[in-house]
Amino acid sequence: MISLLDKYSRKLSDQGLCEPGAPVLGGLDAVTIWNRDADEIKALERIIAGLNINSILFSRPAEPYFSIINALAEHGAGYDGRIGPQDTESRTFLHDIPVVRDMEPDIVIAALRRRKSVIVRDRGILTFGTVSPEQAFVTYSSVCFSCYVKLLADFASPEGLSPDAVQAYGDIAEKTVRSYGQFINNFDESPVITGPFEEAGRAMEAMAEAGLLTIRSRMVDSFFGNISCRFGNGILISQTGSSMDELAGLIDLCPMDNSSTAGITASSELSAHRGVYTGTDRRTILHGHPKFSVIMSMLCGEKSCSLRGKCHLSCDRKRFIGDVPVVPGEVGTGPTGLCNTLPPALKGRGAIVWGHGLFTTGAIDFTDAFRNLVAIEKMCFEEYGSVKG
Amino acid sequence: MHGWKGKIATIDLCSGKTGTISPSGALYEQFLGGRGLAGYFLKGAASSDWASEEMPLIFMTGPLVDTPSPTSGRMTVMSRSPLTGTVGDTSVGGRFGTRLKRAGWDGIIITGRSGSPRGILIEDGNITLHDASRFLNKPVSSIMAEFPSTVSAAVTGTAADRGCLFANIAVDGHFFAGRTGLGMVMAAKGLKYVAVSGTGRTEIHDASELARAKEEILRLVSASPVLKGDLGIAEFGTGAIYDLINSRRMMPTDNFRKTFFGPAEQMNAFAYMKKYGSKKTGCSGCQVLCKKKDSLGRAIPEFETMSHFSALLLNDDTDAVMEANRICNEAGMDTISAASTLACYSELKGKRLTPGEITGLLEDIAASRGEGGLLKLGSLRYAREKGNEGASISVKGLELPAYDPRGAYGMALAYAVSTRGGCHLRAYPISHEILRKPVATDRFSFSGKARIIKLSEDVNGAVDSLTACKFIFFAAGLEEYARAYYGATGTQTDAQGLLKIGERICFQELIINWNNGFTAKQDDLPDRFFREEGSTGYGIVVRPLDRKEFLESRDNYHAIRGLDGEGMPSAAKTVELGLK
């Protein structure tokens, strides 16, 4: 258990979500084990006692997340004390994010009885798992991502915000944009493993390399995102819930004719990937949740649209950011699933799914797929700057 | 009352008298329905002999049945198991539960014993008993043919008539209350069928809240590759995991002496679909529709049946698997116990069974003919009779399903501690150990598994009581179902609240088992798993389970669960859960 706690503490800092050494993680079997000593443990033990869980995580987020969650806690929560981001990670998994004033265990327990996370104002984010500390890590990451997207999207489209909120969001947005620009504009790595791939092992190595770069370039966090490669008469694709920086051994080969279902653990986007490969001659697909691609997809000028509020399900316009189409679509399958909307749109270098993320393709290997991912995100980042002047 | 109907029917087959119990709102909220409420009504008589007049046979729905809540068309059937002596229950689909609610009842409690074969017909509030002599020794399909499509029926087949201890109850002809031999409890009562039709509706507290919950749940279902993906259960049925389990080298093969089956590639769900065709069907109100029929309307075997009638018996003939499935379904026999008992027979005889021998022995069991007269008692009694108990791969007498515990250590612990014996569904750790939901755990480690198994059992205690299908919990969770529960009933709760109720439901069953003589010692696996390796290959090493680690994990489980070293439920936990 302690190795798991250490692993996710390290990943939180590696992905820029916490300062190194900040996370407090507890894991329970017959007894509770902590990754480090901390003042908060007394309160956390009371919280554990009030819930049926097997792991808990509390940490102050790194900047800019800490400023963002505090600003949203102050100005962005509804009458019910909850923040309601509209991106896909939130709508699908978090639903909403409750906010409490302090670490009073009874109040925190009440919030965590109904949701996977809680923001403690001026302190940090508290999450838990029921089978693994990984759940706590994933939820923590989603809270950071969702709040980041919400604050910047709300600031760019500030109808309904109070003047105080506009002021507060503006200060944070300016610093956040500057910081992100420094990072993304200086990121110049790209895959070195090149195709075409004649052996499955080599293709998998290339996928692992591209996945790792996707995390390092902050194009996706925790266990979101996916990656695939045409191979033989099938598709090599990352498994559902696999982290892009840990793909070794977690790639399934799915025959195009479905003659084996061993890949039932494949990514939930297998249908979409299959649709893209069927309709094009592309050989690789890379999917991440780059923040400004997601933010820009959610900014639409049609204020009186009859579908407003349902943009993730349906849109009757042909939207583009530059040359890149923006389409609606829910995760996975179903009548409003992105398996229906993405393949017809992904004919060029990439396509963005509203509030969700960016899909890019490569002609032979992951070199152009990854470069497209970063280039489109940079384009969206610059577009955001132009929207905000 | 919203969600619940507020009435449970009682039927005494000795006197023919019927009555009504009207549980308080507090009792409903304490046990929800389904498995929880059935356990509550079983508890008082649970130490009686399973064949006695006092032993109740209980059919119980839950507050989400007959509402728009996804996959909530199920019910629980419960009594004391003839096969194991433990709590005996199964969750079963079809339309019976929905129609029972529409008839105005949350459940039925049947006691007594009829001198001649009887049937119970429930038409809204009207309950009548009927002669059922003509159904004796008839296959399930011919009995079902006598009921109109507006009526749901739970019936037993020839296996129950002939004393098979793993006889099941067939619901609507295609759904089975399969495990623990509840068909024999029906037979012991002289009860051949229970049929129901209803014209009412279940009132809902807040339709818009329930609709929002449904939207959240279905969004997660669509995002689940296991449920709705190209290779998922909706497309291929539960057989979709056949290839996966074999590729993970944990497919029980040759009576659990190996864990990999070479011919599996030619016997997978795709092969059945290609050879026999495939049409989707399923329970009332289900969005997944996991059941498959072929182009002739025959049932395509489910995963456990597909696996055990092939790998476990070293059979590479899909026609034989189809025929074995048909025989079991027509006779009303649990396919897992039937196949595993044949595998035990095969090992003890030292011979690989031919397809003809497999189907022939199944017919013999159903007719209690020849060797079938002993095999019908299940693998444990058969192996004991033959002087080699180790050939029965069972826990507490219930044969193990199609996941080898050497390939998933959480499953090993879950089998051992399950309140109904060797069952995969109480905790269903395959979800995280193999299918990676909600996240992946290390399948070759006991680390942390004691608490995970306890929590998963509690989740499923609530799920079986609401009721909902366990498969949907590959995607959704109690967080979403708490909202559906509120929408249906108006009772405010949350995921943790439902989890606490699940804990109460599980603990109630542990009390029943303790009172019936089950202790910590019986929470154990067959010796084979600690001595013999599985089929190592393709970089996957399948070692014997480490006995010391297993026992430590089991001790941890007992402590976390609130049991003492002997397995006795603690007084403190009993009081905490309101069970005193």
Coordinates of N, CA, C and O in Angstrom, one line a residue, chain B residues 266-357:
Chain B
Q266 N -11.4 -20.5 -31.0 CA -12.5 -21.0 -31.9 C -13.8 -21.1 -31.2 O -14.8 -21.5 -31.8
M267 N -13.9 -20.8 -29.9 CA -15.1 -21.0 -29.1 C -15.5 -19.7 -28.4 O -16.3 -19.8 -27.4
N268 N -15.1 -18.6 -28.9 CA -15.4 -17.3 -28.3 C -16.8 -16.8 -28.7 O -17.5 -17.4 -29.5
A269 N -17.1 -15.6 -28.1 CA -18.5 -15.1 -28.4 C -18.6 -14.8 -29.9 O -19.7 -14.9 -30.5
F270 N -17.5 -14.3 -30.5 CA -17.6 -14.1 -32.0 C -17.9 -15.3 -32.8 O -18.7 -15.3 -33.7
A271 N -17.3 -16.5 -32.3 CA -17.6 -17.7 -33.0 C -19.1 -18.1 -32.9 O -19.7 -18.6 -33.9
Y272 N -19.6 -17.9 -31.7 CA -21.1 -18.3 -31.6 C -21.9 -17.4 -32.4 O -22.9 -17.8 -33.1
M273 N -21.6 -16.1 -32.5 CA -22.4 -15.1 -33.2 C -22.3 -15.5 -34.7 O -23.3 -15.5 -35.4
K274 N -21.1 -15.9 -35.2 CA -20.9 -16.2 -36.6 C -21.7 -17.5 -36.9 O -22.3 -17.6 -38.0
K275 N -21.6 -18.4 -36.0 CA -22.1 -19.8 -36.3 C -23.7 -19.8 -36.1 O -24.4 -20.5 -36.9
Y276 N -24.1 -19.1 -35.1 CA -25.6 -19.3 -34.8 C -26.4 -18.0 -35.0 O -27.6 -18.1 -34.9
G277 N -25.8 -16.9 -35.3 CA -26.5 -15.7 -35.4 C -26.7 -15.1 -34.0 O -26.4 -15.7 -33.0
S278 N -27.1 -13.8 -33.9 CA -27.3 -13.2 -32.6 C -28.3 -12.1 -32.6 O -28.3 -11.2 -33.5
K279 N -29.2 -12.2 -31.7 CA -30.3 -11.2 -31.5 C -30.3 -10.7 -30.0 O -30.2 -11.6 -29.1
K280 N -30.4 -9.4 -29.8 CA -30.3 -8.9 -28.5 C -31.6 -9.1 -27.7 O -32.7 -8.8 -28.3
T281 N -31.5 -9.4 -26.5 CA -32.7 -9.5 -25.6 C -32.2 -9.2 -24.2 O -31.0 -9.2 -23.9
G282 N -33.2 -9.1 -23.3 CA -32.7 -8.8 -21.9 C -33.9 -8.5 -21.0 O -35.1 -8.8 -21.3
C283 N -33.6 -8.0 -19.8 CA -34.6 -7.7 -18.8 C -35.4 -6.5 -19.1 O -35.0 -5.7 -19.9
S284 N -36.6 -6.4 -18.4 CA -37.4 -5.3 -18.5 C -36.7 -4.0 -18.1 O -36.0 -4.0 -17.1
G285 N -36.8 -3.0 -18.9 CA -36.1 -1.7 -18.6 C -34.6 -1.7 -18.7 O -34.0 -0.8 -18.0
C286 N -34.0 -2.6 -19.4 CA -32.6 -2.6 -19.5 C -32.1 -1.9 -20.8 O -32.7 -2.0 -21.9
Q287 N -31.0 -1.1 -20.6 CA -30.4 -0.4 -21.7 C -29.2 -1.2 -22.3 O -28.7 -0.8 -23.3
V288 N -28.8 -2.3 -21.7 CA -27.6 -3.0 -22.1 C -28.1 -4.2 -23.0 O -27.5 -4.5 -24.0
L289 N -29.1 -4.9 -22.5 CA -29.6 -6.1 -23.2 C -28.5 -7.2 -23.4 O -28.0 -7.4 -24.5
C290 N -28.0 -7.8 -22.3 CA -26.8 -8.7 -22.4 C -27.2 -10.1 -22.9 O -26.3 -10.8 -23.2
K291 N -28.4 -10.4 -22.9 CA -28.8 -11.8 -23.3 C -28.8 -11.9 -24.9 O -29.3 -10.9 -25.5
K292 N -28.4 -13.0 -25.4 CA -28.4 -13.2 -26.8 C -29.1 -14.5 -27.2 O -29.0 -15.5 -26.5
K293 N -29.9 -14.4 -28.3 CA -30.5 -15.5 -28.8 C -30.0 -15.8 -30.3 O -29.6 -14.8 -30.9
D294 N -30.1 -17.0 -30.7 CA -29.6 -17.3 -32.1 C -30.8 -17.1 -33.0 O -31.9 -16.7 -32.7
S295 N -30.5 -17.3 -34.3 CA -31.5 -17.0 -35.3 C -32.7 -17.9 -35.2 O -33.8 -17.6 -35.7
L296 N -32.6 -19.0 -34.4 CA -33.8 -19.9 -34.2 C -34.5 -19.6 -32.9 O -35.4 -20.3 -32.5
G297 N -34.0 -18.6 -32.2 CA -34.6 -18.2 -30.9 C -34.0 -19.0 -29.7 O -34.5 -18.9 -28.6
R298 N -33.0 -19.8 -30.0 CA -32.3 -20.5 -28.9 C -31.4 -19.6 -28.1 O -30.8 -18.7 -28.7
A299 N -31.2 -19.9 -26.8 CA -30.4 -19.0 -26.0 C -28.9 -19.3 -26.3 O -28.5 -20.4 -26.4
I300 N -28.2 -18.2 -26.6 CA -26.7 -18.3 -26.7 C -26.2 -18.4 -25.2 O -26.6 -17.6 -24.4
P301 N -25.3 -19.3 -24.9 CA -24.8 -19.5 -23.5 C -24.2 -18.2 -23.0 O -23.5 -17.5 -23.7
E302 N -24.4 -18.0 -21.7 CA -23.7 -16.8 -21.1 C -22.3 -17.2 -20.7 O -21.9 -18.4 -20.9
F303 N -21.5 -16.3 -20.3 CA -20.1 -16.5 -20.1 C -19.7 -17.7 -19.3 O -18.9 -18.6 -19.7
E304 N -20.4 -17.8 -18.1 CA -20.0 -18.9 -17.2 C -20.3 -20.3 -17.9 O -19.5 -21.2 -17.8
T305 N -21.4 -20.4 -18.5 CA -21.8 -21.6 -19.2 C -20.9 -21.9 -20.4 O -20.4 -23.0 -20.6
M306 N -20.6 -20.8 -21.1 CA -19.7 -21.0 -22.3 C -18.3 -21.5 -21.8 O -17.7 -22.4 -22.5
S307 N -17.8 -21.0 -20.7 CA -16.5 -21.3 -20.3 C -16.5 -22.7 -19.6 O -15.7 -23.5 -19.9
H308 N -17.4 -22.9 -18.7 CA -17.4 -24.2 -18.0 C -17.7 -25.4 -18.8 O -17.2 -26.5 -18.6
F309 N -18.6 -25.2 -19.8 CA -18.9 -26.4 -20.7 C -17.9 -26.5 -21.8 O -18.1 -27.4 -22.6
S310 N -16.9 -25.6 -21.9 CA -15.8 -25.9 -22.8 C -14.6 -26.1 -22.0 O -14.2 -27.3 -21.8
A311 N -13.9 -25.1 -21.5 CA -12.6 -25.2 -20.9 C -12.6 -26.2 -19.7 O -11.7 -27.0 -19.6
L312 N -13.5 -26.0 -18.9 CA -13.5 -26.8 -17.6 C -13.6 -28.3 -17.9 O -13.1 -29.1 -17.2
L313 N -14.3 -28.7 -19.0 CA -14.4 -30.1 -19.4 C -13.6 -30.5 -20.6 O -13.7 -31.6 -21.2
L314 N -12.7 -29.6 -21.0 CA -11.8 -29.8 -22.2 C -12.6 -30.2 -23.4 O -12.2 -31.0 -24.2
N315 N -13.8 -29.5 -23.6 CA -14.7 -29.7 -24.7 C -14.5 -28.6 -25.8 O -14.6 -27.4 -25.4
D316 N -14.2 -29.0 -27.0 CA -14.0 -28.0 -28.0 C -15.1 -28.0 -29.1 O -14.9 -27.6 -30.2
D317 N -16.3 -28.4 -28.7 CA -17.4 -28.5 -29.6 C -18.5 -27.5 -29.2 O -19.2 -27.7 -28.2
T318 N -18.7 -26.5 -30.0 CA -19.7 -25.4 -29.6 C -21.1 -26.0 -29.6 O -21.9 -25.6 -28.8
D319 N -21.3 -26.9 -30.5 CA -22.7 -27.5 -30.6 C -23.0 -28.2 -29.2 O -24.1 -28.2 -28.8
A320 N -22.0 -28.8 -28.7 CA -22.2 -29.5 -27.4 C -22.5 -28.5 -26.3 O -23.3 -28.8 -25.4
V321 N -21.8 -27.3 -26.3 CA -22.1 -26.3 -25.3 C -23.5 -25.8 -25.5 O -24.2 -25.6 -24.5
M322 N -23.9 -25.6 -26.7 CA -25.3 -25.1 -27.0 C -26.3 -26.1 -26.4 O -27.3 -25.8 -25.8
E323 N -26.0 -27.4 -26.7 CA -27.0 -28.4 -26.3 C -26.9 -28.6 -24.7 O -28.0 -28.8 -24.1
A324 N -25.8 -28.5 -24.1 CA -25.7 -28.6 -22.7 C -26.5 -27.4 -22.0 O -27.2 -27.6 -21.0
N325 N -26.4 -26.2 -22.6 CA -27.1 -25.1 -22.1 C -28.6 -25.3 -22.2 O -29.4 -25.1 -21.3
R326 N -29.0 -25.9 -23.4 CA -30.4 -26.1 -23.6 C -31.0 -27.2 -22.6 O -32.0 -27.0 -22.0
I327 N -30.2 -28.2 -22.4 CA -30.6 -29.3 -21.4 C -30.8 -28.7 -20.0 O -31.8 -28.9 -19.3
C328 N -29.8 -27.9 -19.6 CA -29.8 -27.3 -18.2 C -31.1 -26.4 -18.1 O -31.8 -26.4 -17.1
N329 N -31.3 -25.5 -19.1 CA -32.4 -24.6 -19.1 C -33.7 -25.3 -19.1 O -34.6 -24.9 -18.4
E330 N -33.8 -26.3 -19.9 CA -35.1 -27.0 -20.0 C -35.4 -27.8 -18.7 O -36.5 -27.9 -18.3
A331 N -34.3 -28.4 -18.1 CA -34.5 -29.2 -16.9 C -34.6 -28.3 -15.6 O -35.0 -28.7 -14.6
G332 N -34.1 -27.0 -15.8 CA -34.0 -26.1 -14.6 C -32.9 -26.5 -13.7 O -33.0 -26.8 -12.5
M333 N -31.7 -26.4 -14.3 CA -30.5 -26.7 -13.5 C -29.5 -25.6 -13.6 O -29.3 -25.0 -14.7
D334 N -28.8 -25.3 -12.5 CA -27.7 -24.3 -12.6 C -26.6 -24.8 -13.4 O -26.0 -25.8 -13.1
T335 N -26.2 -24.0 -14.5 CA -25.2 -24.5 -15.4 C -23.8 -24.5 -14.7 O -23.0 -25.4 -15.1
I336 N -23.5 -23.6 -13.8 CA -22.2 -23.6 -13.2 C -22.0 -24.8 -12.4 O -21.0 -25.6 -12.5
S337 N -23.0 -25.1 -11.5 CA -22.8 -26.3 -10.7 C -22.9 -27.6 -11.5 O -22.2 -28.6 -11.2
A338 N -23.7 -27.6 -12.6 CA -23.8 -28.8 -13.4 C -22.5 -29.1 -14.1 O -22.0 -30.2 -14.0
A339 N -21.9 -28.1 -14.7 CA -20.7 -28.3 -15.4 C -19.5 -28.7 -14.5 O -18.7 -29.5 -14.7
S340 N -19.5 -28.0 -13.3 CA -18.4 -28.2 -12.4 C -18.6 -29.6 -11.8 O -17.6 -30.3 -11.5
T341 N -19.8 -30.1 -11.6 CA -20.0 -31.4 -11.0 C -19.5 -32.5 -12.1 O -18.9 -33.5 -11.7
L342 N -19.8 -32.2 -13.3 CA -19.3 -33.1 -14.4 C -17.8 -33.1 -14.5 O -17.1 -34.1 -14.7
A343 N -17.2 -31.9 -14.2 CA -15.7 -31.8 -14.2 C -15.1 -32.6 -13.1 O -14.1 -33.3 -13.2
C344 N -15.8 -32.6 -12.0 CA -15.4 -33.4 -10.8 C -15.5 -34.9 -11.1 O -14.5 -35.6 -10.9
Y345 N -16.6 -35.2 -11.8 CA -16.8 -36.6 -12.2 C -15.7 -37.0 -13.2 O -15.1 -38.1 -13.1
S346 N -15.4 -36.2 -14.1 CA -14.3 -36.4 -15.1 C -13.0 -36.7 -14.4 O -12.3 -37.6 -14.8
E347 N -12.7 -35.9 -13.5 CA -11.4 -36.0 -12.8 C -11.3 -37.3 -12.0 O -10.3 -38.1 -12.0
L348 N -12.4 -37.6 -11.3 CA -12.4 -38.8 -10.5 C -12.4 -40.1 -11.3 O -11.9 -41.1 -10.9
K349 N -13.1 -40.0 -12.5 CA -13.0 -41.2 -13.4 C -11.8 -41.3 -14.2 O -11.5 -42.3 -14.9
G350 N -11.0 -40.2 -14.2 CA -9.7 -40.2 -14.9 C -9.9 -40.2 -16.4 O -9.1 -40.8 -17.2
K351 N -11.0 -39.6 -16.9 CA -11.3 -39.6 -18.4 C -11.9 -38.3 -18.8 O -12.6 -37.6 -18.1
R352 N -11.5 -37.9 -20.0 CA -12.0 -36.7 -20.7 C -13.4 -37.1 -21.3 O -13.5 -38.1 -22.0
L353 N -14.4 -36.3 -21.0 CA -15.8 -36.6 -21.4 C -15.9 -36.2 -22.9 O -15.5 -35.1 -23.3
T354 N -16.6 -37.1 -23.6 CA -16.9 -36.7 -25.0 C -18.1 -35.8 -25.0 O -18.9 -35.8 -24.0
P355 N -18.4 -35.1 -26.1 CA -19.6 -34.2 -26.1 C -20.9 -35.0 -25.8 O -21.7 -34.6 -25.1
G356 N -20.9 -36.3 -26.4 CA -22.1 -37.1 -26.1 C -22.2 -37.5 -24.6 O -23.3 -37.5 -24.1
E357 N -21.1 -37.7 -24.0 CA -21.1 -38.1 -22.6 C -21.5 -36.9 -21.7 O -22.3 -37.0 -20.7

